[in-house]
Coordinates of N, CA and C in Angstrom, one line a residue:
M1 N 14.7 -216.8 -150.5 CA 14.2 -216.7 -149.2 C 12.7 -217.1 -149.2
L2 N 11.9 -216.4 -150.1 CA 10.5 -216.7 -150.2 C 10.2 -218.1 -150.7
R3 N 11.1 -218.6 -151.7 CA 10.9 -219.9 -152.2 C 11.2 -221.0 -151.2
S4 N 12.2 -220.8 -150.3 CA 12.6 -221.7 -149.3 C 11.4 -221.8 -148.2
R5 N 10.9 -220.6 -147.9 CA 9.8 -220.6 -146.9 C 8.6 -221.3 -147.5
A6 N 8.3 -221.1 -148.7 CA 7.1 -221.8 -149.3 C 7.3 -223.3 -149.4
L7 N 8.5 -223.7 -149.7 CA 8.8 -225.1 -149.7 C 8.7 -225.8 -148.3
A8 N 9.1 -225.1 -147.3 CA 9.0 -225.6 -145.9 C 7.5 -225.7 -145.5
L9 N 6.7 -224.7 -145.9 CA 5.3 -224.8 -145.6 C 4.6 -225.9 -146.3
L10 N 5.0 -226.2 -147.5 CA 4.4 -227.3 -148.3 C 4.8 -228.6 -147.6
I11 N 6.0 -228.8 -147.2 CA 6.4 -230.0 -146.6 C 5.7 -230.3 -145.3
L12 N 5.5 -229.2 -144.5 CA 4.8 -229.3 -143.2 C 3.3 -229.7 -143.5
G13 N 2.7 -229.1 -144.5 CA 1.4 -229.4 -144.9 C 1.2 -230.9 -145.3
L14 N 2.1 -231.4 -146.1 CA 2.0 -232.8 -146.5 C 2.2 -233.7 -145.4
M15 N 3.1 -233.4 -144.4 CA 3.3 -234.2 -143.2 C 2.0 -234.3 -142.4
A16 N 1.3 -233.1 -142.3 CA 0.1 -233.1 -141.5 C -1.0 -234.0 -142.1
V17 N -1.1 -233.9 -143.5 CA -2.1 -234.8 -144.1 C -1.7 -236.2 -144.0
W18 N -0.5 -236.6 -144.1 CA 0.0 -238.0 -144.0 C -0.3 -238.5 -142.6
L19 N -0.1 -237.7 -141.5 CA -0.3 -238.2 -140.2 C -1.7 -238.5 -139.8
V20 N -2.7 -237.6 -140.2 CA -4.0 -237.8 -139.8 C -5.0 -237.8 -140.9
G21 N -4.7 -237.2 -142.0 CA -5.6 -237.3 -143.2 C -6.9 -236.5 -143.1
C22 N -7.3 -236.0 -144.2 CA -8.7 -235.4 -144.4 C -8.9 -234.2 -143.4
G23 N -7.9 -233.5 -143.0 CA -8.1 -232.4 -142.1 C -8.3 -232.8 -140.7
A24 N -8.0 -234.0 -140.3 CA -8.2 -234.5 -138.9 C -7.2 -233.9 -138.0
K25 N -7.6 -233.8 -136.7 CA -6.8 -233.3 -135.7 C -6.6 -234.4 -134.6
S26 N -5.4 -234.8 -134.3 CA -5.2 -235.9 -133.3 C -5.4 -235.4 -131.9
P27 N -6.2 -236.2 -131.1 CA -6.3 -235.8 -129.7 C -5.0 -236.1 -129.0
S28 N -4.9 -235.6 -127.7 CA -3.7 -235.9 -126.9 C -3.5 -237.4 -126.7
P29 N -2.3 -237.9 -126.7 CA -2.1 -239.3 -126.5 C -2.5 -239.8 -125.1
P30 N -3.0 -241.0 -124.9 CA -3.4 -241.5 -123.6 C -2.2 -241.7 -122.7
P31 N -2.3 -242.0 -121.4 CA -1.2 -242.2 -120.5 C -0.4 -243.4 -121.1
G32 N 0.9 -243.2 -121.1 CA 1.8 -244.2 -121.7 C 2.1 -244.1 -123.1
G33 N 1.4 -243.1 -123.8 CA 1.6 -242.8 -125.2 C 0.9 -243.8 -126.1
W34 N 1.2 -243.7 -127.4 CA 0.5 -244.5 -128.4 C 1.2 -245.8 -128.7
G35 N 2.4 -246.0 -128.1 CA 3.2 -247.2 -128.4 C 3.5 -247.3 -129.9
K36 N 3.3 -248.5 -130.4 CA 3.7 -248.8 -131.8 C 2.5 -248.6 -132.8
A37 N 1.4 -248.0 -132.3 CA 0.3 -247.8 -133.2 C 0.6 -246.8 -134.3
P38 N 0.4 -247.2 -135.6 CA 0.7 -246.3 -136.7 C -0.2 -245.1 -136.6
A39 N 0.2 -244.0 -137.2 CA -0.6 -242.7 -137.2 C -2.1 -242.9 -137.6
T40 N -2.3 -243.8 -138.6 CA -3.6 -244.0 -139.2 C -4.5 -244.8 -138.2
Q41 N -3.9 -245.4 -137.2 CA -4.7 -246.2 -136.2 C -5.0 -245.4 -134.9
R42 N -4.6 -244.2 -134.9 CA -4.8 -243.4 -133.7 C -6.1 -242.6 -133.8
P43 N -6.8 -242.4 -132.6 CA -8.0 -241.6 -132.7 C -7.8 -240.2 -133.3
Y44 N -8.8 -239.7 -134.0 CA -8.7 -238.4 -134.6 C -10.0 -237.7 -134.5
T45 N -10.0 -236.4 -134.6 CA -11.2 -235.6 -134.4 C -11.6 -234.8 -135.7
I46 N -12.8 -234.9 -136.2 CA -13.3 -234.1 -137.3 C -14.6 -233.4 -136.9
K47 N -14.6 -232.1 -137.0 CA -15.8 -231.3 -136.7 C -16.4 -231.6 -135.3
G48 N -15.5 -231.8 -134.3 CA -15.9 -232.0 -133.0 C -16.2 -233.5 -132.6
K49 N -16.1 -234.4 -133.6 CA -16.4 -235.8 -133.3 C -15.1 -236.6 -133.4
T50 N -14.9 -237.4 -132.4 CA -13.6 -238.2 -132.4 C -13.9 -239.6 -132.9
Y51 N -13.1 -240.1 -133.8 CA -13.2 -241.5 -134.4 C -12.1 -242.3 -133.8
H52 N -12.4 -243.6 -133.6 CA -11.4 -244.6 -133.0 C -11.2 -245.7 -134.0
P53 N -10.2 -245.7 -134.8 CA -10.0 -246.8 -135.8 C -9.9 -248.1 -135.0
I54 N -10.5 -249.2 -135.6 CA -10.5 -250.5 -135.0 C -9.2 -251.3 -135.4
P55 N -8.7 -252.2 -134.6 CA -7.5 -252.9 -134.9 C -7.6 -254.0 -136.0
S56 N -8.8 -254.4 -136.3 CA -8.9 -255.5 -137.3 C -10.2 -255.4 -138.1
A57 N -10.2 -255.9 -139.3 CA -11.4 -255.9 -140.1 C -12.0 -257.2 -140.2
D58 N -11.4 -258.2 -139.5 CA -11.9 -259.6 -139.6 C -13.4 -259.7 -139.2
G59 N -14.2 -260.2 -140.2 CA -15.6 -260.4 -139.9 C -16.4 -259.1 -140.0
Y60 N -15.8 -258.0 -140.5 CA -16.6 -256.7 -140.5 C -17.6 -256.7 -141.6
T61 N -18.8 -256.3 -141.2 CA -19.9 -256.0 -142.2 C -20.6 -254.7 -141.8
E62 N -21.1 -254.0 -142.7 CA -21.8 -252.8 -142.5 C -22.7 -252.4 -143.7
E63 N -23.8 -251.8 -143.4 CA -24.7 -251.3 -144.4 C -24.9 -249.8 -144.3
G64 N -25.1 -249.1 -145.4 CA -25.3 -247.7 -145.3 C -25.2 -247.1 -146.7
V65 N -25.0 -245.8 -146.7 CA -24.9 -245.0 -148.0 C -23.4 -244.8 -148.4
A66 N -23.2 -245.1 -149.7 CA -21.9 -244.9 -150.2 C -21.9 -243.6 -151.1
S67 N -20.8 -242.9 -151.1 CA -20.6 -241.8 -152.0 C -19.3 -242.0 -152.7
W68 N -18.9 -241.1 -153.6 CA -17.6 -241.2 -154.2 C -16.9 -239.9 -154.4
Y69 N -15.6 -239.9 -154.5 CA -14.8 -238.7 -154.6 C -13.8 -238.9 -155.8
G70 N -13.6 -237.8 -156.5 CA -12.8 -237.9 -157.8 C -11.8 -236.9 -158.0
R71 N -12.1 -236.1 -159.1 CA -11.0 -235.2 -159.7 C -10.5 -234.2 -158.7
D72 N -11.3 -233.7 -157.8 CA -10.8 -232.7 -156.9 C -9.7 -233.2 -155.9
F73 N -9.7 -234.5 -155.7 CA -8.7 -235.1 -154.9 C -7.6 -235.9 -155.6
H74 N -7.8 -236.1 -156.9 CA -6.9 -236.8 -157.7 C -5.5 -236.3 -157.7
G75 N -4.5 -237.1 -157.4 CA -3.1 -236.7 -157.3 C -2.7 -236.1 -155.9
K76 N -3.6 -236.1 -155.0 CA -3.3 -235.6 -153.6 C -3.0 -236.7 -152.7
P77 N -2.3 -236.5 -151.6 CA -2.0 -237.6 -150.6 C -3.3 -238.0 -149.9
T78 N -3.4 -239.3 -149.7 CA -4.4 -239.9 -148.9 C -3.9 -240.0 -147.4
S79 N -4.8 -240.5 -146.5 CA -4.4 -240.5 -145.1 C -3.2 -241.5 -144.8
C80 N -3.1 -242.5 -145.7 CA -1.9 -243.4 -145.4 C -0.7 -243.0 -146.2
G81 N -0.7 -241.8 -146.9 CA 0.5 -241.3 -147.5 C 0.6 -241.6 -149.0
E82 N -0.3 -242.5 -149.5 CA -0.4 -242.8 -150.9 C -0.9 -241.6 -151.7
I83 N -0.7 -241.5 -152.9 CA -1.3 -240.5 -153.8 C -2.6 -241.0 -154.3
Y84 N -3.6 -240.3 -154.1 CA -5.0 -240.7 -154.6 C -5.0 -240.8 -156.1
D85 N -5.5 -242.0 -156.6 CA -5.7 -242.2 -158.0 C -7.1 -242.6 -158.2
M86 N -7.9 -241.7 -158.8 CA -9.3 -241.9 -158.9 C -9.7 -243.1 -159.8
H87 N -8.7 -243.6 -160.6 CA -8.9 -244.7 -161.5 C -8.5 -246.0 -160.9
K88 N -8.1 -246.0 -159.7 CA -7.8 -247.3 -159.0 C -9.0 -247.7 -158.1
L89 N -9.1 -249.0 -157.7 CA -10.2 -249.5 -156.9 C -9.8 -249.3 -155.4
T90 N -10.0 -248.1 -154.9 CA -9.7 -247.8 -153.5 C -10.9 -247.1 -152.9
A91 N -10.8 -246.9 -151.6 CA -12.0 -246.3 -150.9 C -11.5 -245.6 -149.6
A92 N -12.3 -244.8 -149.0 CA -12.1 -244.2 -147.7 C -13.1 -244.7 -146.7
H93 N -12.6 -245.0 -145.5 CA -13.5 -245.4 -144.4 C -13.0 -244.8 -143.2
K94 N -14.0 -244.5 -142.2 CA -13.6 -243.8 -141.0 C -12.8 -244.5 -140.0
I95 N -13.1 -245.9 -139.9 CA -12.4 -246.6 -138.8 C -11.7 -247.9 -139.2
L96 N -11.9 -248.4 -140.4 CA -11.2 -249.6 -140.8 C -9.7 -249.4 -140.9
P97 N -8.9 -250.5 -140.6 CA -7.5 -250.4 -140.8 C -7.1 -250.1 -142.3
M98 N -6.0 -249.4 -142.5 CA -5.6 -249.1 -143.9 C -5.2 -250.4 -144.5
H99 N -5.5 -250.5 -145.8 CA -5.3 -251.7 -146.7 C -6.2 -252.8 -146.5
T100 N -7.3 -252.5 -145.7 CA -8.4 -253.5 -145.6 C -9.0 -253.7 -147.0
T101 N -9.2 -255.0 -147.3 CA -9.9 -255.3 -148.6 C -11.4 -255.5 -148.3
L102 N -12.2 -254.7 -149.0 CA -13.7 -254.8 -148.8 C -14.4 -255.2 -150.1
K103 N -15.4 -256.0 -149.9 CA -16.4 -256.3 -151.0 C -17.5 -255.4 -150.8
V104 N -17.8 -254.5 -151.8 CA -18.9 -253.5 -151.7 C -20.0 -253.9 -152.6
T105 N -21.2 -254.1 -152.1 CA -22.3 -254.5 -153.0 C -23.3 -253.4 -153.0
N106 N -23.7 -253.0 -154.2 CA -24.7 -252.0 -154.4 C -26.1 -252.7 -154.2
L107 N -26.8 -252.3 -153.1 CA -28.0 -253.0 -152.8 C -29.2 -252.6 -153.7
E108 N -28.9 -251.6 -154.5 CA -30.0 -251.2 -155.5 C -30.0 -251.9 -156.8
N109 N -28.8 -252.4 -157.2 CA -28.7 -253.1 -158.4 C -28.0 -254.5 -158.4
G110 N -27.4 -254.8 -157.2 CA -26.8 -256.1 -157.0 C -25.3 -256.2 -157.5
R111 N -24.8 -255.1 -158.0 CA -23.4 -255.1 -158.5 C -22.4 -255.1 -157.3
S112 N -21.3 -255.7 -157.5 CA -20.3 -255.8 -156.4 C -18.9 -255.4 -157.0
V113 N -18.0 -254.9 -156.1 CA -16.7 -254.6 -156.5 C -15.8 -254.8 -155.2
T114 N -14.5 -255.1 -155.4 CA -13.6 -255.2 -154.3 C -12.7 -254.1 -154.3
V115 N -12.5 -253.4 -153.2 CA -11.7 -252.2 -153.1 C -10.8 -252.3 -151.9
R116 N -9.7 -251.5 -151.9 CA -8.8 -251.4 -150.8 C -8.9 -250.1 -150.1
V117 N -9.0 -250.1 -148.8 CA -9.1 -248.9 -148.0 C -7.7 -248.2 -147.9
N118 N -7.6 -246.9 -148.3 CA -6.3 -246.2 -148.2 C -6.5 -244.8 -147.8
D119 N -7.7 -244.5 -147.3 CA -8.0 -243.1 -146.9 C -9.0 -243.0 -145.8
R120 N -9.2 -241.9 -145.1 CA -10.2 -241.7 -144.1 C -11.4 -240.9 -144.6
G121 N -12.6 -241.2 -144.2 CA -13.8 -240.5 -144.6 C -14.9 -241.5 -144.9
P122 N -16.0 -241.1 -145.4 CA -16.5 -239.8 -145.6 C -17.0 -239.2 -144.3
F123 N -16.9 -237.8 -144.2 CA -17.3 -237.2 -142.9 C -18.6 -236.4 -143.2
V124 N -19.6 -237.1 -143.8 CA -20.9 -236.6 -144.1 C -21.9 -237.5 -143.4
S125 N -22.8 -237.0 -142.6 CA -23.7 -237.8 -141.8 C -24.4 -238.8 -142.6
G126 N -24.4 -240.1 -142.1 CA -25.2 -241.1 -142.8 C -24.4 -241.9 -143.8
R127 N -23.2 -241.5 -144.2 CA -22.4 -242.2 -145.2 C -21.4 -243.1 -144.6
V128 N -21.2 -244.3 -145.1 CA -20.3 -245.2 -144.5 C -19.0 -245.4 -145.3
I129 N -19.0 -245.1 -146.6 CA -17.8 -245.3 -147.4 C -17.7 -244.3 -148.5
D130 N -16.5 -243.8 -148.9 CA -16.3 -243.0 -150.0 C -15.5 -243.8 -151.1
M131 N -16.1 -244.1 -152.2 CA -15.5 -244.9 -153.2 C -14.7 -244.0 -154.2
S132 N -13.6 -244.6 -154.7 CA -12.9 -243.9 -155.8 C -13.9 -243.9 -157.0
F133 N -13.5 -243.1 -158.0 CA -14.4 -243.0 -159.2 C -14.5 -244.4 -159.9
A134 N -13.3 -245.1 -159.9 CA -13.3 -246.4 -160.5 C -14.3 -247.4 -159.8
G135 N -14.3 -247.3 -158.4 CA -15.2 -248.1 -157.7 C -16.6 -247.8 -157.9
A136 N -16.9 -246.5 -157.9 CA -18.2 -246.0 -158.1 C -18.8 -246.4 -159.5
K137 N -17.9 -246.4 -160.5 CA -18.3 -246.8 -161.8 C -18.6 -248.3 -161.9
A138 N -17.8 -249.1 -161.2 CA -18.0 -250.5 -161.2 C -19.4 -250.8 -160.5
L139 N -19.8 -250.0 -159.6 CA -21.1 -250.2 -159.0 C -22.2 -249.5 -159.7
D140 N -21.9 -248.8 -160.8 CA -22.9 -248.1 -161.6 C -23.6 -247.0 -160.7
M141 N -22.8 -246.3 -159.9 CA -23.4 -245.3 -159.0 C -22.8 -243.9 -159.3
H142 N -21.8 -243.9 -160.3 CA -21.1 -242.7 -160.5 C -21.9 -241.5 -161.0
D143 N -23.0 -241.8 -161.7 CA -23.9 -240.7 -162.2 C -24.8 -240.3 -161.1
K144 N -25.4 -241.2 -160.3 CA -26.3 -240.9 -159.3 C -25.6 -240.2 -158.1
G145 N -24.4 -240.6 -157.8 CA -23.6 -240.0 -156.7 C -23.6 -240.7 -155.4
T146 N -24.7 -241.3 -155.0 CA -24.8 -242.1 -153.8 C -25.7 -243.3 -154.0
T147 N -25.5 -244.3 -153.2 CA -26.3 -245.5 -153.2 C -26.2 -246.3 -151.9
R148 N -27.2 -247.1 -151.6 CA -27.1 -248.0 -150.4 C -26.2 -249.2 -150.8
V149 N -25.3 -249.5 -149.8 CA -24.4 -250.6 -150.0 C -24.2 -251.5 -148.8
R150 N -23.7 -252.7 -149.1 CA -23.3 -253.5 -148.0 C -21.7 -253.7 -148.1
L151 N -21.0 -253.5 -146.9 CA -19.6 -253.7 -146.9 C -19.3 -255.0 -146.2
E152 N -18.4 -255.8 -146.8 CA -17.9 -257.1 -146.2 C -16.4 -257.2 -146.3
S153 N -15.7 -257.4 -145.2 CA -14.3 -257.5 -145.3 C -13.9 -258.8 -146.0
V154 N -12.8 -258.8 -146.7 CA -12.3 -259.9 -147.4 C -10.9 -260.3 -146.9
G155 N -10.7 -261.5 -146.3 CA -9.4 -261.8 -145.8 C -9.2 -261.0 -144.5
S156 N -7.9 -260.9 -144.2 CA -7.5 -260.2 -142.9 C -6.3 -259.3 -143.2
I157 N -6.0 -258.5 -142.2 CA -4.8 -257.6 -142.3 C -3.7 -258.3 -141.6
P158 N -2.5 -258.5 -142.2 CA -1.4 -259.2 -141.5 C -1.1 -258.5 -140.2
G159 N -1.0 -259.3 -139.1 CA -0.6 -258.8 -137.8 C -1.8 -258.2 -137.0
A160 N -3.0 -258.2 -137.6 CA -4.2 -257.7 -136.9 C -4.7 -258.6 -135.9
T161 N -5.3 -258.1 -134.9 CA -5.9 -259.0 -133.8 C -7.3 -259.4 -134.2
S162 N -7.9 -260.3 -133.5 CA -9.2 -260.7 -133.7 C -10.2 -259.6 -133.5
A163 N -11.2 -259.6 -134.4 CA -12.2 -258.5 -134.3 C -13.3 -258.8 -133.3
K164 N -13.4 -260.0 -132.8 CA -14.5 -260.4 -132.0 C -14.7 -259.6 -130.7
D165 N -13.6 -259.2 -130.1 CA -13.7 -258.4 -128.9 C -13.3 -256.9 -129.1
L166 N -13.6 -256.4 -130.3 CA -13.4 -255.0 -130.5 C -14.2 -254.2 -129.6
P167 N -13.7 -253.1 -129.0 CA -14.4 -252.3 -128.1 C -15.5 -251.5 -128.8
G168 N -16.6 -251.3 -128.2 CA -17.8 -250.6 -128.8 C -17.7 -249.1 -128.4
P169 N -18.9 -248.5 -128.3 CA -20.2 -249.2 -128.3 C -20.7 -249.6 -129.7
F170 N -21.4 -250.7 -129.7 CA -22.1 -251.2 -130.8 C -23.6 -251.3 -130.6
Y171 N -24.3 -251.2 -131.7 CA -25.8 -251.3 -131.7 C -26.2 -252.4 -132.6
V172 N -27.5 -252.8 -132.5 CA -28.1 -253.7 -133.5 C -29.3 -252.9 -134.1
Q173 N -29.2 -252.7 -135.4 CA -30.4 -252.0 -136.0 C -31.5 -253.0 -136.3
I174 N -32.7 -252.7 -135.8 CA -33.8 -253.6 -135.9 C -34.9 -253.1 -136.8
G175 N -34.9 -251.8 -137.2 CA -35.9 -251.3 -138.0 C -35.6 -249.9 -138.5
A176 N -36.2 -249.5 -139.6 CA -36.1 -248.2 -140.2 C -37.4 -247.7 -140.7
F177 N -37.8 -246.5 -140.4 CA -39.2 -246.1 -140.7 C -39.2 -244.6 -141.2
V178 N -40.1 -244.3 -142.1 CA -40.3 -243.0 -142.6 C -41.1 -242.2 -141.6
N179 N -42.0 -242.9 -140.9 CA -42.9 -242.3 -139.9 C -42.2 -242.4 -138.5
E180 N -41.9 -241.3 -137.9 CA -41.2 -241.3 -136.7 C -42.0 -241.9 -135.5
R181 N -43.3 -241.8 -135.6 CA -44.1 -242.4 -134.6 C -44.0 -243.9 -134.5
N182 N -43.8 -244.6 -135.7 CA -43.6 -246.0 -135.7 C -42.3 -246.4 -135.1
A183 N -41.3 -245.5 -135.3 CA -40.0 -245.8 -134.7 C -40.0 -245.6 -133.2
Q184 N -40.8 -244.6 -132.7 CA -41.0 -244.4 -131.3 C -41.6 -245.6 -130.7
R185 N -42.6 -246.2 -131.3 CA -43.3 -247.3 -130.8 C -42.4 -248.5 -130.7
L186 N -41.6 -248.8 -131.7 CA -40.6 -249.9 -131.6 C -39.6 -249.6 -130.5
L187 N -39.1 -248.4 -130.4 CA -38.2 -248.0 -129.4 C -38.7 -248.4 -128.0
T188 N -40.0 -248.1 -127.7 CA -40.6 -248.4 -126.5 C -40.6 -249.9 -126.2
V189 N -40.9 -250.6 -127.3 CA -41.0 -252.1 -127.2 C -39.6 -252.7 -126.8
I190 N -38.6 -252.2 -127.5 CA -37.3 -252.8 -127.3 C -36.7 -252.4 -126.0
K191 N -37.0 -251.2 -125.5 CA -36.5 -250.8 -124.2 C -37.2 -251.7 -123.1
R192 N -38.5 -252.0 -123.3 CA -39.2 -252.8 -122.3 C -38.7 -254.2 -122.3
A193 N -38.0 -254.6 -123.5 CA -37.5 -256.0 -123.6 C -36.1 -256.1 -122.9
G194 N -35.6 -254.9 -122.3 CA -34.4 -255.0 -121.6 C -33.2 -254.2 -122.2
Y195 N -33.4 -253.6 -123.4 CA -32.3 -252.9 -124.0 C -32.5 -251.4 -123.7
A196 N -32.1 -251.1 -122.5 CA -32.4 -249.7 -121.9 C -31.7 -248.6 -122.7
Q197 N -30.6 -248.8 -123.3 CA -29.9 -247.7 -123.9 C -30.1 -247.7 -125.5
S198 N -31.2 -248.3 -125.9 CA -31.6 -248.2 -127.3 C -31.9 -246.8 -127.7
R199 N -31.9 -246.5 -129.0 CA -32.1 -245.1 -129.4 C -32.7 -245.1 -130.8
I200 N -33.1 -243.9 -131.2 CA -33.5 -243.6 -132.6 C -32.5 -242.7 -133.3
H201 N -32.0 -243.1 -134.4 CA -31.0 -242.3 -135.2 C -31.6 -242.0 -136.5
S202 N -31.7 -240.7 -136.8 CA -32.3 -240.3 -138.1 C -31.3 -239.9 -139.1
K203 N -31.6 -240.2 -140.4 CA -30.7 -239.8 -141.5 C -31.5 -239.6 -142.7
D204 N -31.0 -238.8 -143.6 CA -31.6 -238.5 -144.9 C -31.0 -239.4 -146.0
V205 N -31.8 -240.1 -146.8 CA -31.4 -240.9 -147.9 C -32.2 -240.5 -149.1
D206 N -31.5 -239.9 -150.1 CA -32.1 -239.5 -151.4 C -33.3 -238.5 -151.1
G207 N -33.0 -237.6 -150.1 CA -34.0 -236.6 -149.8 C -35.1 -237.0 -148.9
E208 N -35.1 -238.2 -148.5 CA -36.2 -238.7 -147.6 C -35.6 -239.1 -146.2
R209 N -36.2 -238.7 -145.1 CA -35.7 -239.0 -143.8 C -36.2 -240.3 -143.3
F210 N -35.2 -241.1 -142.8 CA -35.5 -242.4 -142.2 C -35.2 -242.3 -140.7
F211 N -36.0 -243.0 -139.9 CA -35.8 -243.1 -138.4 C -35.4 -244.5 -138.1
R212 N -34.1 -244.7 -137.8 CA -33.6 -246.1 -137.6 C -33.6 -246.4 -136.1
V213 N -34.1 -247.6 -135.7 CA -34.2 -248.0 -134.3 C -33.0 -248.9 -134.0
H214 N -32.2 -248.5 -133.1 CA -30.9 -249.2 -132.7 C -31.1 -249.8 -131.3
A215 N -31.0 -251.1 -131.2 CA -31.0 -251.7 -129.9 C -29.6 -251.7 -129.3
G216 N -29.5 -251.4 -128.0 CA -28.2 -251.4 -127.5 C -28.2 -250.9 -126.1
T217 N -26.9 -250.6 -125.6 CA -25.7 -250.7 -126.3 C -24.9 -252.0 -125.9
F218 N -23.9 -252.3 -126.7 CA -23.1 -253.5 -126.4 C -21.6 -253.1 -126.4
A219 N -20.9 -253.7 -125.4 CA -19.5 -253.2 -125.2 C -18.5 -253.7 -126.2
T220 N -18.8 -254.9 -126.8 CA -17.9 -255.5 -127.7 C -18.6 -256.0 -128.9
L221 N -17.9 -256.3 -130.0 CA -18.5 -256.8 -131.2 C -19.1 -258.2 -131.0
S222 N -18.4 -259.0 -130.3 CA -19.0 -260.4 -130.0 C -20.3 -260.3 -129.2
E223 N -20.4 -259.4 -128.3 CA -21.6 -259.2 -127.5 C -22.7 -258.7 -128.4
A224 N -22.4 -257.8 -129.3 CA -23.4 -257.3 -130.3 C -23.9 -258.4 -131.2
E225 N -22.9 -259.2 -131.7 CA -23.3 -260.3 -132.6 C -24.2 -261.3 -131.9
R226 N -24.0 -261.6 -130.6 CA -24.9 -262.5 -129.9 C -26.3 -261.9 -129.8
A227 N -26.3 -260.6 -129.5 CA -27.6 -259.9 -129.4 C -28.4 -259.9 -130.8
R228 N -27.6 -259.7 -131.9 CA -28.2 -259.8 -133.2 C -28.8 -261.1 -133.5
A229 N -28.1 -262.2 -133.0 CA -28.6 -263.5 -133.2 C -30.0 -263.7 -132.5
R230 N -30.0 -263.2 -131.3 CA -31.3 -263.3 -130.5 C -32.4 -262.5 -131.1
L231 N -32.1 -261.3 -131.6 CA -33.1 -260.4 -132.1 C -33.5 -260.8 -133.5
S232 N -32.7 -261.4 -134.3 CA -33.0 -261.7 -135.6 C -34.2 -262.7 -135.8
G233 N -34.6 -263.4 -134.7 CA -35.8 -264.2 -134.7 C -37.0 -263.4 -134.9
E234 N -37.1 -262.2 -134.3 CA -38.2 -261.3 -134.5 C -38.0 -260.3 -135.5
Y235 N -36.7 -259.8 -135.6 CA -36.4 -258.8 -136.6 C -35.4 -259.4 -137.6
R236 N -35.9 -259.9 -138.7 CA -35.1 -260.7 -139.6 C -34.0 -260.0 -140.2
N237 N -34.1 -258.7 -140.4 CA -33.1 -257.9 -141.1 C -32.1 -257.2 -140.1
A238 N -32.1 -257.6 -138.9 CA -31.2 -257.0 -137.9 C -29.8 -257.1 -138.3
F239 N -29.0 -256.1 -138.1 CA -27.6 -256.2 -138.3 C -26.8 -255.2 -137.3
V240 N -25.6 -255.5 -137.1 CA -24.7 -254.8 -136.2 C -24.1 -253.5 -136.8
I241 N -24.1 -252.5 -136.0 CA -23.4 -251.2 -136.5 C -22.5 -250.7 -135.4
G242 N -21.5 -250.1 -135.8 CA -20.6 -249.5 -134.8 C -20.9 -248.0 -134.6
E243 N -20.5 -247.5 -133.4 CA -20.8 -246.1 -133.1 C -19.9 -245.2 -134.0

């Protein structure tokens, strides 16, 4: 009796992990239901924040902080139902489609590695990707724990739609400052230039707080890319970020 009950609880637990992953809780379906969207493409909520997976990785780029996860999760189910193997080149991302192939470049030493997304995360403020141990070792970040990276999608996902009209909101990052006053000055300038919903977003990197100025907002990725092209004349390192 007890053994059967324990087995039932284990099966229910594994099903919950497979459906949403990483402790996520799915919100109620929209009118008309989810249709044919796989479970890993449905919105999910972690710590009160809802994430909306995007339908395609085509043309996707992102910069931010990478971390890695290893032995504590080795052998456990990932969000897509695979068993996590810390020695394989995989990674977790909050919104990219499962099985997206990403080129990840360590911006601190120039090393690159190609990984496949098979999990959701990381759910730590300021981090954009969780690498497997193998991926972290390839980037030579496994001892340090975190590093700044650039993500670039490689190829496309079969059956995925174009990424150009992905729904936002999106922003264009035009500057990052240690001094908050400098960020406030730039925010004033960019708002006067017509980007009324621009903002300052702060995050800690290696124990130091940075204040990032985001011009925005933009309803689609293509709109954000056009704005980045305009802004890059004055802000050479401008790049698009998703909410």
